[in-house]
PDB file of C-alpha atoms in Angstrom:
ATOM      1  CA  UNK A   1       0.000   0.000   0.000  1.00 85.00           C
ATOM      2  CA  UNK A   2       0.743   3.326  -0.866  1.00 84.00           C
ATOM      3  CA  UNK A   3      -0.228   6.449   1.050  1.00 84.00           C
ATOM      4  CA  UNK A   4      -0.040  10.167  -0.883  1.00 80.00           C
ATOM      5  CA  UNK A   5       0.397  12.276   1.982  1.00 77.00           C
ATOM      6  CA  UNK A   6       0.074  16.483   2.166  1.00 74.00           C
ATOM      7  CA  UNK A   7       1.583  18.173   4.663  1.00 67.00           C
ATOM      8  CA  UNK A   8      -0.460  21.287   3.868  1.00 73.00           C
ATOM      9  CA  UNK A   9      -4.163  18.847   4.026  1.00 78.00           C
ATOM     10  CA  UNK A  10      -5.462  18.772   7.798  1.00 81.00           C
ATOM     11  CA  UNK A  11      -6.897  14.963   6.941  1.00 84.00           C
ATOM     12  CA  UNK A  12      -3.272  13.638   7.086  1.00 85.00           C
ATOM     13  CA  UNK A  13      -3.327  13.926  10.664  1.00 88.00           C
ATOM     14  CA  UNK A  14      -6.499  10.822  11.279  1.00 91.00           C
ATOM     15  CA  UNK A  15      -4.575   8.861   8.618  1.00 90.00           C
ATOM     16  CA  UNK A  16      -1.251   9.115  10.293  1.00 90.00           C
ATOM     17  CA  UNK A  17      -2.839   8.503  13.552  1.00 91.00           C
ATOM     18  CA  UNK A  18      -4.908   5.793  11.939  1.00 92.00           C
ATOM     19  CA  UNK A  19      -1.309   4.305  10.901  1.00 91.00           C
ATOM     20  CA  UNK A  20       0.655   3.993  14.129  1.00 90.00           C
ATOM     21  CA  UNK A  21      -2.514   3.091  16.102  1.00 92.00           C
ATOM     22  CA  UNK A  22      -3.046   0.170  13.994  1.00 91.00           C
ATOM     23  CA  UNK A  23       0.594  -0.842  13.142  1.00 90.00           C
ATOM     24  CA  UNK A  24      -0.116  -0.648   9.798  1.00 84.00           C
ATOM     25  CA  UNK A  25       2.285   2.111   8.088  1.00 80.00           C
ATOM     26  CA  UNK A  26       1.828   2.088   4.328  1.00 81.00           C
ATOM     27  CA  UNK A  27       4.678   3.444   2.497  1.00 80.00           C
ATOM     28  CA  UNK A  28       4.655   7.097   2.738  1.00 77.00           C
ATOM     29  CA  UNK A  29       4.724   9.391  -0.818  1.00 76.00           C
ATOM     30  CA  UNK A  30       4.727  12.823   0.175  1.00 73.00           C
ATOM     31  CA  UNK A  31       3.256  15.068  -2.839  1.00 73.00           C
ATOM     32  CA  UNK A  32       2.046  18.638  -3.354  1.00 67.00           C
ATOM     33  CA  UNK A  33      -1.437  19.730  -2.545  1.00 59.00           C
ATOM     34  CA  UNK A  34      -2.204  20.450  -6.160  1.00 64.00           C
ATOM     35  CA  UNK A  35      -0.740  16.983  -7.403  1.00 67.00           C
ATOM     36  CA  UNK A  36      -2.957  15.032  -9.166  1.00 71.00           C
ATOM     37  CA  UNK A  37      -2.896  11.308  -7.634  1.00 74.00           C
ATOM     38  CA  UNK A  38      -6.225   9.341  -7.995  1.00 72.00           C
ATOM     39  CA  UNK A  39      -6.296   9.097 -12.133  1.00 74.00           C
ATOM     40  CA  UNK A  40      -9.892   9.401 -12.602  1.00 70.00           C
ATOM     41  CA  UNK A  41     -10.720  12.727  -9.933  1.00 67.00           C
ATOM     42  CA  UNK A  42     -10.565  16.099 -11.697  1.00 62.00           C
ATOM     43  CA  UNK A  43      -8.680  17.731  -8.728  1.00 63.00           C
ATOM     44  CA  UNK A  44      -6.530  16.672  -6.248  1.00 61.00           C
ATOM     45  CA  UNK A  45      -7.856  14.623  -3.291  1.00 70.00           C
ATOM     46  CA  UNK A  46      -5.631  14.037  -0.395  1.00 75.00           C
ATOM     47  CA  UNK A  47      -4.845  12.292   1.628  1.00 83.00           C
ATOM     48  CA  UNK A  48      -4.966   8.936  -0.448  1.00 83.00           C
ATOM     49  CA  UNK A  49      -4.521   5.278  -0.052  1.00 86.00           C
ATOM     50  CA  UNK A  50      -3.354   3.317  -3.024  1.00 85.00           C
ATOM     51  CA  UNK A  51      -4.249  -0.210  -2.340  1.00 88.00           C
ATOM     52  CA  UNK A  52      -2.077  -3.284  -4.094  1.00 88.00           C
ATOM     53  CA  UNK A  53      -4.722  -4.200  -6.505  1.00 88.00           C
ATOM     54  CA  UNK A  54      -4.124   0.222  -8.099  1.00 86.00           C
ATOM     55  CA  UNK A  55      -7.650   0.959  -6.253  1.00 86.00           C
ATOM     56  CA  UNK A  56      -8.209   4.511  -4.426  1.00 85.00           C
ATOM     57  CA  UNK A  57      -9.539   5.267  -0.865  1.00 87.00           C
ATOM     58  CA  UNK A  58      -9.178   9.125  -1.147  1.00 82.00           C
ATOM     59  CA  UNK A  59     -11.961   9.402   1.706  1.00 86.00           C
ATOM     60  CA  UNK A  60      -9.753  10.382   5.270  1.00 89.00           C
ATOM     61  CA  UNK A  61     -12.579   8.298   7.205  1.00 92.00           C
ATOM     62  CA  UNK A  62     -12.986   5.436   4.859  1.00 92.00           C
ATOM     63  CA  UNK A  63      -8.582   5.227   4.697  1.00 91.00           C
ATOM     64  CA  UNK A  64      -9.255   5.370   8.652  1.00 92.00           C
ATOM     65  CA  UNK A  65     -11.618   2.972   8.730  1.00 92.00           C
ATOM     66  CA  UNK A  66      -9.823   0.681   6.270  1.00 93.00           C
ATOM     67  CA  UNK A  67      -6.510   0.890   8.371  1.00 92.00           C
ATOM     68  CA  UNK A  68      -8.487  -0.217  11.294  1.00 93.00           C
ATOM     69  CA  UNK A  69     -10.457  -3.189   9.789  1.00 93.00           C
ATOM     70  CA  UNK A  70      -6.976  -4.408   7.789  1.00 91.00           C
ATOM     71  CA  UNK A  71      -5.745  -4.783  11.665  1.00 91.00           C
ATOM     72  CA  UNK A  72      -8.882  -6.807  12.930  1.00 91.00           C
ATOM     73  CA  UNK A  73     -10.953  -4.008  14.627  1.00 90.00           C
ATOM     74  CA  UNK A  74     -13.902  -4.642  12.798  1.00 89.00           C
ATOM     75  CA  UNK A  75     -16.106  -1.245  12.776  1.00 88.00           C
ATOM     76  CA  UNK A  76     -19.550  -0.706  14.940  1.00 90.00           C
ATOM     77  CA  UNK A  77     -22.372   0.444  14.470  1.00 91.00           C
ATOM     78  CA  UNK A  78     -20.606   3.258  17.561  1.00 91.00           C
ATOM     79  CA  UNK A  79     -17.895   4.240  15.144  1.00 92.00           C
ATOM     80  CA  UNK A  80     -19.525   4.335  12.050  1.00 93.00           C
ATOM     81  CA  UNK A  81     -22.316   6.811  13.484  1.00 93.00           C
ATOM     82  CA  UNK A  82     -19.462   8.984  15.076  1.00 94.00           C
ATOM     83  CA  UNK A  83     -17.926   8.899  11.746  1.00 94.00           C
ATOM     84  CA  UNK A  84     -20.775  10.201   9.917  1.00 94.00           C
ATOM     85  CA  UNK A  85     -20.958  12.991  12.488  1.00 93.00           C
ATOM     86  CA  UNK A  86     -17.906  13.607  12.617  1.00 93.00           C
ATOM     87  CA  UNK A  87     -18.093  13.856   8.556  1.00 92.00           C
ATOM     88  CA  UNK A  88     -21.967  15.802   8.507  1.00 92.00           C
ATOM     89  CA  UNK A  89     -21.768  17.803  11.396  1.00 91.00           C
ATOM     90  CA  UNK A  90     -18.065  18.351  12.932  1.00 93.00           C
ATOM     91  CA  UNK A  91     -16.096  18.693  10.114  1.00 90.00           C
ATOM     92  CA  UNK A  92     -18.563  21.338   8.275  1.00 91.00           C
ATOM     93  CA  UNK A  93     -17.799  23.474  11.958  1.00 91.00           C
ATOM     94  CA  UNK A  94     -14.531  23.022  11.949  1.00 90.00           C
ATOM     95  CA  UNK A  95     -14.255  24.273   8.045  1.00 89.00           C
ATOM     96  CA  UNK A  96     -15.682  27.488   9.448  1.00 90.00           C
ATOM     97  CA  UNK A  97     -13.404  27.638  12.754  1.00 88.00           C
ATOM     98  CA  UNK A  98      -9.945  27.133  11.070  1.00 88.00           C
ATOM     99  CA  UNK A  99     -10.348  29.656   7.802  1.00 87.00           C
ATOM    100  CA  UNK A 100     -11.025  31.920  11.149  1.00 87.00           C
ATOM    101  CA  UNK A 101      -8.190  31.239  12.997  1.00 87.00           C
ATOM    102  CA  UNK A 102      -5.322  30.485  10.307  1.00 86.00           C
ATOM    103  CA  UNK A 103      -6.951  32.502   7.566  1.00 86.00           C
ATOM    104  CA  UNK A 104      -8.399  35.846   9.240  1.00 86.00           C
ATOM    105  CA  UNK A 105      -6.193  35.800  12.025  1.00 86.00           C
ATOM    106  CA  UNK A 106      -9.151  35.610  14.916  1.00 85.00           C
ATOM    107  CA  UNK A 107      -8.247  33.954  18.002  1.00 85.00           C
ATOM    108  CA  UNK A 108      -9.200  30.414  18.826  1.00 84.00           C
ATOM    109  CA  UNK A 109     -11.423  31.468  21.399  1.00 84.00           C
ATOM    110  CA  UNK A 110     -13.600  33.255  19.171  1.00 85.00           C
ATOM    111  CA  UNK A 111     -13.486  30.696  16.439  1.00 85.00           C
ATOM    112  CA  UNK A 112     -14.033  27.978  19.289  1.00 88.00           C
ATOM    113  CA  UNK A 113     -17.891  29.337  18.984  1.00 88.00           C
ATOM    114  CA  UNK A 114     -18.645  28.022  15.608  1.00 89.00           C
ATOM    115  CA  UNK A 115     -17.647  24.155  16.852  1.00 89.00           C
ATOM    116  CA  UNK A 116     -19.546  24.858  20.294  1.00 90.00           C
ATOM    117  CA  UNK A 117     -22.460  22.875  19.506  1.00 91.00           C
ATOM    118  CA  UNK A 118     -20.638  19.800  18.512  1.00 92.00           C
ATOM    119  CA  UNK A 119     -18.646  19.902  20.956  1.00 92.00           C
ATOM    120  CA  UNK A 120     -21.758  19.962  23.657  1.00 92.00           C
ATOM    121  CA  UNK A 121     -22.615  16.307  21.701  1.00 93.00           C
ATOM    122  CA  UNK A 122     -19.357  15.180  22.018  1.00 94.00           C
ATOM    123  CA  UNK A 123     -19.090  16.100  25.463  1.00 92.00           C
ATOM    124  CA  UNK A 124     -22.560  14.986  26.582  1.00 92.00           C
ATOM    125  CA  UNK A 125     -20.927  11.483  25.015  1.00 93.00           C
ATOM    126  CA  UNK A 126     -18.702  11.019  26.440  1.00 93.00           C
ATOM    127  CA  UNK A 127     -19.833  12.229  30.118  1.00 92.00           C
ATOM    128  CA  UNK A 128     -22.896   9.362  29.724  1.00 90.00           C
ATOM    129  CA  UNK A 129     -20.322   6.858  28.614  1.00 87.00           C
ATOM    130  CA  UNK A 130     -18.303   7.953  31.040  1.00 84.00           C
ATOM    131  CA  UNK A 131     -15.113   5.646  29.163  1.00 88.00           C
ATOM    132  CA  UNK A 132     -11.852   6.662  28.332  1.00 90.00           C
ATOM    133  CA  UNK A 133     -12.460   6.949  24.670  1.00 92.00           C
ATOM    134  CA  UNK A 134     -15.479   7.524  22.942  1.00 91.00           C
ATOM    135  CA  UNK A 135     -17.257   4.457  22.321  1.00 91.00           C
ATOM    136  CA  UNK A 136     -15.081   2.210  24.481  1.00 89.00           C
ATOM    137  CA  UNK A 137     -12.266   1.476  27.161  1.00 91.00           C
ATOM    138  CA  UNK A 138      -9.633   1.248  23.959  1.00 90.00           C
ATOM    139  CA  UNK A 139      -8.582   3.851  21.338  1.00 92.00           C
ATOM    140  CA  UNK A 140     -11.566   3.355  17.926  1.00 93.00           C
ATOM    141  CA  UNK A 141     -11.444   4.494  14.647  1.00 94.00           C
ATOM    142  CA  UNK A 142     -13.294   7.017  16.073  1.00 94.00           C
ATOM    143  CA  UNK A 143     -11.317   8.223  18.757  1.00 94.00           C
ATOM    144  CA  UNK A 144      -8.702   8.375  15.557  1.00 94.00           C
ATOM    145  CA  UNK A 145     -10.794  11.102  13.615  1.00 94.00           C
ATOM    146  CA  UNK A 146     -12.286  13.065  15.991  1.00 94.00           C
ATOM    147  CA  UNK A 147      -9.109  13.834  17.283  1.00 93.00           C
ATOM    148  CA  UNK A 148      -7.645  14.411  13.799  1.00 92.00           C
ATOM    149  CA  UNK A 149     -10.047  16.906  13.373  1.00 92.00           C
ATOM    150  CA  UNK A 150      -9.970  18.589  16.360  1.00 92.00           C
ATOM    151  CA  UNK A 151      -6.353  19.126  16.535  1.00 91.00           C
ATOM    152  CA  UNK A 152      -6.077  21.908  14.231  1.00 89.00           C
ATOM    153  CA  UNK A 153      -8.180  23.993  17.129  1.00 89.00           C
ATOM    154  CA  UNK A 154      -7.656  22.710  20.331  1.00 89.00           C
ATOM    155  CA  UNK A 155      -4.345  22.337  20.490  1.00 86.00           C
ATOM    156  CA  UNK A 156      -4.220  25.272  21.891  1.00 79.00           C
ATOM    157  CA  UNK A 157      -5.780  24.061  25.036  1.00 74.00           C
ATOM    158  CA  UNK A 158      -6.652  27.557  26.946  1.00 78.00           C
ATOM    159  CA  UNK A 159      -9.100  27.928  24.263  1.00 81.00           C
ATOM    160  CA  UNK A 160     -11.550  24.990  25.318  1.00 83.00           C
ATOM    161  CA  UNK A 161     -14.220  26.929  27.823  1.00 84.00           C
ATOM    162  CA  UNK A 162     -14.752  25.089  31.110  1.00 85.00           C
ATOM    163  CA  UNK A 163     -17.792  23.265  30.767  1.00 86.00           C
ATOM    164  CA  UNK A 164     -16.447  20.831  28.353  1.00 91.00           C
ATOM    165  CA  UNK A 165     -14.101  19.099  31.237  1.00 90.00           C
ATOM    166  CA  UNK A 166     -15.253  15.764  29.257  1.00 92.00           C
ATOM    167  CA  UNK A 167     -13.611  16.938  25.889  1.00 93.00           C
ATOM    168  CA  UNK A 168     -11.155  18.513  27.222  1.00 92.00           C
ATOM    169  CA  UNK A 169      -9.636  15.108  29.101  1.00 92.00           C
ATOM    170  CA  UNK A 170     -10.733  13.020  26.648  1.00 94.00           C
ATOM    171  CA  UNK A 171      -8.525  15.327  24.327  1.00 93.00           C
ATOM    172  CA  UNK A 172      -5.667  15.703  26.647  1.00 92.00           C
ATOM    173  CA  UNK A 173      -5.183  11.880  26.847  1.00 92.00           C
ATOM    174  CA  UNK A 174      -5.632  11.109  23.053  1.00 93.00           C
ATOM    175  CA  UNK A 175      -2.995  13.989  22.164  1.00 92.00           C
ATOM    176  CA  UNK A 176      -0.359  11.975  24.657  1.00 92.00           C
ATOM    177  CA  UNK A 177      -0.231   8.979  23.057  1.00 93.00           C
ATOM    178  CA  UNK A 178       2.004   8.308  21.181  1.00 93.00           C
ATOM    179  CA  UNK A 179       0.784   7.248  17.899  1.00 91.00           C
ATOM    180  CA  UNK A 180      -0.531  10.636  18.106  1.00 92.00           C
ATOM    181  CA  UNK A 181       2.691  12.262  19.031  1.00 92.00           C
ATOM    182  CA  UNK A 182       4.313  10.603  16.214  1.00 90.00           C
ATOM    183  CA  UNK A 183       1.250  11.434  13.654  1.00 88.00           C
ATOM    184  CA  UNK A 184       1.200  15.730  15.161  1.00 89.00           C
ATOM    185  CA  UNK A 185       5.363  15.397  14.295  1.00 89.00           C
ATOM    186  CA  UNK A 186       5.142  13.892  10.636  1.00 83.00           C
ATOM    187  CA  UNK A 187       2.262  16.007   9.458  1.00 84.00           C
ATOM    188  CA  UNK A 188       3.245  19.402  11.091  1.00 81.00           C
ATOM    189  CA  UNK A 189       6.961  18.697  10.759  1.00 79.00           C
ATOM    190  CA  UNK A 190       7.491  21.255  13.577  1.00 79.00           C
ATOM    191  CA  UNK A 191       5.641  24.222  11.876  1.00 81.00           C
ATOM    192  CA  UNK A 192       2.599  24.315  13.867  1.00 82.00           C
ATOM    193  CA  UNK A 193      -0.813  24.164  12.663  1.00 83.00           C
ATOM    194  CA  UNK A 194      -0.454  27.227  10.184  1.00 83.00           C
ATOM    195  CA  UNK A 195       1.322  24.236   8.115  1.00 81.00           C
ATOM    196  CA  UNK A 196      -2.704  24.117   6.955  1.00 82.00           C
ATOM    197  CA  UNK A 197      -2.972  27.818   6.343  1.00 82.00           C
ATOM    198  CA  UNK A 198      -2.420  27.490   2.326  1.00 78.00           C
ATOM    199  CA  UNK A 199      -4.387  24.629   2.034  1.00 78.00           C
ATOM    200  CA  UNK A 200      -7.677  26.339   3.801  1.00 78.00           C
ATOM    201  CA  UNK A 201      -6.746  29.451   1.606  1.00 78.00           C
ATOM    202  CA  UNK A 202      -8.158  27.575  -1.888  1.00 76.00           C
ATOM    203  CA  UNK A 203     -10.779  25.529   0.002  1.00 76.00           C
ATOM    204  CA  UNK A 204     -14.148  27.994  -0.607  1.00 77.00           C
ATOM    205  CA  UNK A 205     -15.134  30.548   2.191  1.00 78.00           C
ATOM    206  CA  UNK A 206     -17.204  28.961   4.577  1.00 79.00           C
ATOM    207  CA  UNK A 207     -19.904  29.903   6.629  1.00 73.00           C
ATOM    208  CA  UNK A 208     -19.266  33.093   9.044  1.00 75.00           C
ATOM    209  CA  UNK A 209     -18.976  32.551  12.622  1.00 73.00           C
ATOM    210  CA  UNK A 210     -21.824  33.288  14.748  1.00 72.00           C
ATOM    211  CA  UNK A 211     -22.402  36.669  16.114  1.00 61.00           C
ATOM    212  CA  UNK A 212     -22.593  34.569  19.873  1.00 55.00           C
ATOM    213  CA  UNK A 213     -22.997  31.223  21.892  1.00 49.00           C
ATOM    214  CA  UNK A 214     -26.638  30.509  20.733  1.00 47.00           C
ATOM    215  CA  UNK A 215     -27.477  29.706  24.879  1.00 47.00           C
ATOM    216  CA  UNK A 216     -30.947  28.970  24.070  1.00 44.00           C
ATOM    217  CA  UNK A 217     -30.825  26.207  21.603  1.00 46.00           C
ATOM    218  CA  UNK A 218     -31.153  22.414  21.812  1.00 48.00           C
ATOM    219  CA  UNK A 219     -28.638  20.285  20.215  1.00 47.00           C
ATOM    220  CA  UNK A 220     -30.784  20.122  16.882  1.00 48.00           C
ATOM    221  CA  UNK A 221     -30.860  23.766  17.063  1.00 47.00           C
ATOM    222  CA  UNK A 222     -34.467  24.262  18.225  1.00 48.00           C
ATOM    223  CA  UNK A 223     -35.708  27.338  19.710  1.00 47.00           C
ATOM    224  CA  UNK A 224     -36.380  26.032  23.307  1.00 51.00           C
ATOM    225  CA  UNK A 225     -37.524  30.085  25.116  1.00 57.00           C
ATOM    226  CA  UNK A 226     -41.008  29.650  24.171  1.00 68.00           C
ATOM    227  CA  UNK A 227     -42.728  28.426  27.396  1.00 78.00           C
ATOM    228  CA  UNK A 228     -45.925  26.295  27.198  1.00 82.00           C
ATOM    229  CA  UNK A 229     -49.465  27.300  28.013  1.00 87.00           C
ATOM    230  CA  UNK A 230     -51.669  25.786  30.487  1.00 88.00           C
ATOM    231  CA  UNK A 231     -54.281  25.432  27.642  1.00 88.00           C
ATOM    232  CA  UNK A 232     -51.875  23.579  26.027  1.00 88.00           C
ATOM    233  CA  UNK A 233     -51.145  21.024  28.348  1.00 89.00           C
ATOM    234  CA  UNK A 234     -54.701  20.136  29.333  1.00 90.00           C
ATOM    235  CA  UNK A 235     -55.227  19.708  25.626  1.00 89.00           C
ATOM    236  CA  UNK A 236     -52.170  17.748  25.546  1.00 89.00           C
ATOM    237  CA  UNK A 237     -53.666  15.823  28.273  1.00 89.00           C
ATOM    238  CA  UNK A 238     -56.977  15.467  27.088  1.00 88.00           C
ATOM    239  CA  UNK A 239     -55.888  13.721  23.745  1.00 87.00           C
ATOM    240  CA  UNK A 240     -53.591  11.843  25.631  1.00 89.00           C
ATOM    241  CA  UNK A 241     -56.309  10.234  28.214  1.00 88.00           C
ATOM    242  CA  UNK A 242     -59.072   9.569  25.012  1.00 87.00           C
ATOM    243  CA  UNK A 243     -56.493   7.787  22.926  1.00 85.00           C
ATOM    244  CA  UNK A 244     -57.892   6.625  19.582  1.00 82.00           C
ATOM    245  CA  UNK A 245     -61.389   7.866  20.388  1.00 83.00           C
ATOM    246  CA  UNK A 246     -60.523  11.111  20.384  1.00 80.00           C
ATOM    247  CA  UNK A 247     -58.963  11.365  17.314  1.00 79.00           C
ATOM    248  CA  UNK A 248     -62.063  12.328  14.144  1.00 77.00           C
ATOM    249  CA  UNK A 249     -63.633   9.577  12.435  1.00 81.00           C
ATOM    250  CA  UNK A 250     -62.083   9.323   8.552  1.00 78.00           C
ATOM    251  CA  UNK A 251     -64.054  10.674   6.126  1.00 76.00           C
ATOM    252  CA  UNK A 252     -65.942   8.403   3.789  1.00 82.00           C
ATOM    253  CA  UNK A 253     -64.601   9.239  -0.069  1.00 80.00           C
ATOM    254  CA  UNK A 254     -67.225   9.382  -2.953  1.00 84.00           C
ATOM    255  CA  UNK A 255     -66.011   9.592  -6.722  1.00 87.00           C
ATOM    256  CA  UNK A 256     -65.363  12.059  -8.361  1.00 88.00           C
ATOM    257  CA  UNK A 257     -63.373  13.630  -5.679  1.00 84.00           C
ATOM    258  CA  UNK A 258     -64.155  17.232  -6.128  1.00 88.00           C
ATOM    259  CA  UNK A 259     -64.185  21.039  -3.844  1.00 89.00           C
ATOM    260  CA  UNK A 260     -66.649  21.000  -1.546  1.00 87.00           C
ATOM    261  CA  UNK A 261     -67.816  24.283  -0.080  1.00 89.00           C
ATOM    262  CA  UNK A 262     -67.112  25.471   3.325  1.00 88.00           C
ATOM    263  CA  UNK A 263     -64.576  23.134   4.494  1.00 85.00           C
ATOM    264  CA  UNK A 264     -60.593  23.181   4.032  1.00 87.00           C
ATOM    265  CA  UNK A 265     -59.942  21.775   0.540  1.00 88.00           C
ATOM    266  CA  UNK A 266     -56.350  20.437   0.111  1.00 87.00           C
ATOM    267  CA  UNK A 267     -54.722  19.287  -3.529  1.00 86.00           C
ATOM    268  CA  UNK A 268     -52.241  16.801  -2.973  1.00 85.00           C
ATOM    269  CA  UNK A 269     -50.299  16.342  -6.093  1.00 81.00           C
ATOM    270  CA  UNK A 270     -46.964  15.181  -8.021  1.00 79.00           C
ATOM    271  CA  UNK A 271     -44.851  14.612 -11.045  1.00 77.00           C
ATOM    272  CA  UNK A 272     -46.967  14.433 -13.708  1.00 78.00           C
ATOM    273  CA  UNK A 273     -47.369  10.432 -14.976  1.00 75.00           C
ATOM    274  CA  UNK A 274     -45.368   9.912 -17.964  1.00 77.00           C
ATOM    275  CA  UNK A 275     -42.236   7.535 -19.009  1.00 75.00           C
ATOM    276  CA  UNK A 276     -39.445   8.410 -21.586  1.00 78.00           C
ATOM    277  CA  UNK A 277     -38.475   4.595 -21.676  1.00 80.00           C
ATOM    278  CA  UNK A 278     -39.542   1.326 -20.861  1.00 83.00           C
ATOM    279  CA  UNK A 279     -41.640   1.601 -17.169  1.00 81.00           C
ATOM    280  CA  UNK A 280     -40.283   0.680 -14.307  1.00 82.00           C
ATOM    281  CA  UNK A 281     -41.213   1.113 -10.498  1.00 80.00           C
ATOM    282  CA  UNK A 282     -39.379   4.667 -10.528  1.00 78.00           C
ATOM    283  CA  UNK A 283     -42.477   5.745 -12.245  1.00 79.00           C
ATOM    284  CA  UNK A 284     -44.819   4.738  -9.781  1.00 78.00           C
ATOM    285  CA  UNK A 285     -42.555   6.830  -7.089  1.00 79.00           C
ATOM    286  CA  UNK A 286     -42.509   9.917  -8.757  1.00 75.00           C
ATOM    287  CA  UNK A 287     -46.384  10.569 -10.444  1.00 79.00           C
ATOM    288  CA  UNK A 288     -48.225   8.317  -8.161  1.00 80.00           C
ATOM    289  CA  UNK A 289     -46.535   6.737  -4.284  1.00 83.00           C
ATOM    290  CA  UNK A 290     -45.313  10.016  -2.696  1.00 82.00           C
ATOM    291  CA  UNK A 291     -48.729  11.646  -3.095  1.00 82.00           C
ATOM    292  CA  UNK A 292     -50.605   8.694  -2.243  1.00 83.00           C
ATOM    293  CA  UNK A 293     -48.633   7.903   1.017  1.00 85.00           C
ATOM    294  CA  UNK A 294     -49.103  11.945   2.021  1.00 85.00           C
ATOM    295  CA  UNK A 295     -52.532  11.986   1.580  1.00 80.00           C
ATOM    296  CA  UNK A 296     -53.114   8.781   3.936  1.00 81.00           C
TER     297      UNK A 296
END
């Protein structure tokens, strides 16, 4: 195996993490961040794994995950739902908090506020779990890549508030291993974490940090200030207590279907039925399912 490493691409830290956690060191091919590696990609994607058969992994988490499972730690269903987080919802974050510390110059305690909600998850984890590592007593996959991506910021540990004492040990121990010693020394080669400041420079501008801490928001980001009425509850209550009886007795349909006056008329409608080819059950999802399955 062959890995086409970056210094300048943050990703290389999970993979080299990945590699001395596992044992598993591919040989290393150090190439420019605009070198073209996986033949059939119209830009550069890196890091990347070049298996023995001439396939590409040029995904950080699948190489990760790959590295792992090549070793015997089979994945769980744990680690590969922190991984999609991590990929969905941290990394998008973290995008935002690194062009504004290595790009614009803004401290990591301001940029710290665009990863705060993630890192209330992550903490909240890891409190409940209430392990040494995030889905387990051992170092995962996913101990790996949320560390790799987290690096980049907290390294700079002052800038972690207080109330994330979970994260912040959790991160403390990870960053003293030595895997991840050895992975923070080859990537950054002693320049620090501006190594990544040309690299973030071509990415696209991403999303502006918040004005504040949004205090009054649940982890899915849902207003939570509005305070329920007393009407409401005893409604609440009411259906609750008359069940199925209270709910209204379904309509009886007679053809045609038509307006009637007086009463809330809805349209419930689709892609209009047609076919450019032979049919096939794709048809029945788009002109006639969806619509079908609202309505009922």
């Amino acid at each position: 195996m062959e890995l086409f490493l970056s210094p300048a691409s943050p990703g290389g830290l999970k993979v080299a993490a990945a590699a001395e956690v596992t044992g598993l060191r591919p040989e290393l091919r150090p190439v420019s961040g605009t070198e073209q590696v996986v033949p059939f990609k119209s830009h550069s994607n890196l890091p990347a794994l070049q298996l023995p058969t001439g396939d590409f992994i040029f995904s950080t988490n699948a190489i990760c995950q790959y590295l792992f499972t090549l070793s015997g730690k089979e994945p769980s269903d744990a680690t590969n739902q922190w991984l999609e987080w991590e990929a969905t919802q941290l990394q998008p974050a973290m995008q935002t908090a690194l062009h504004a510390t290595l790009v614009q110059g803004r401290s990591s305690k301001e940029a710290i506020v665009a990863v705060r909600k993630q890192l209330s998850h992550l903490d909240r984890a890891l409190t409940d779990r209430a392990t040494p590592c995030v889905t387990s007593d051992t170092v995962t996959v996913a101990d790996v890549v949320l560390w790799g991506a987290l690096y980049p910021l907290l390294q700079d540990a002052s800038c972690l508030p207080e109330d994330f004492a979970a994260v912040r040990e959790w991160f403390q121990r990870m960053s003293s291993t030595a895997a991840c010693l050895k992975a923070v020394a080859s990537v950054l080669e002693g320049k620090g974490v501006q190594i990544f400041k040309a690299y973030l420079q071509k990415q696209p501008t991403p999303a502006p940090l918040p004005e504040k801490p949004a205090s009054n928001e649940t982890e899915e980001g849902d207003v939570v200030d509005r305070k329920v009425t007393e009407e409401e509850l005893q409604a609440a209550e009411d259906a609750w207590c008359l069940g199925l009886a209270g709910l209204p007795k379904p309509r009886q349909i007679h053809h045609p279907i038509l307006p009637k006056k007086k009463e809330r008329n809805l349209l419930i409608t689709s892609a209009l039925p047609y076919v450019n080819n032979i049919p096939h059950l794709g048809n029945i999802i788009g002109c006639v399912l969806s619509a079908d399955v609202f309505a009922r």
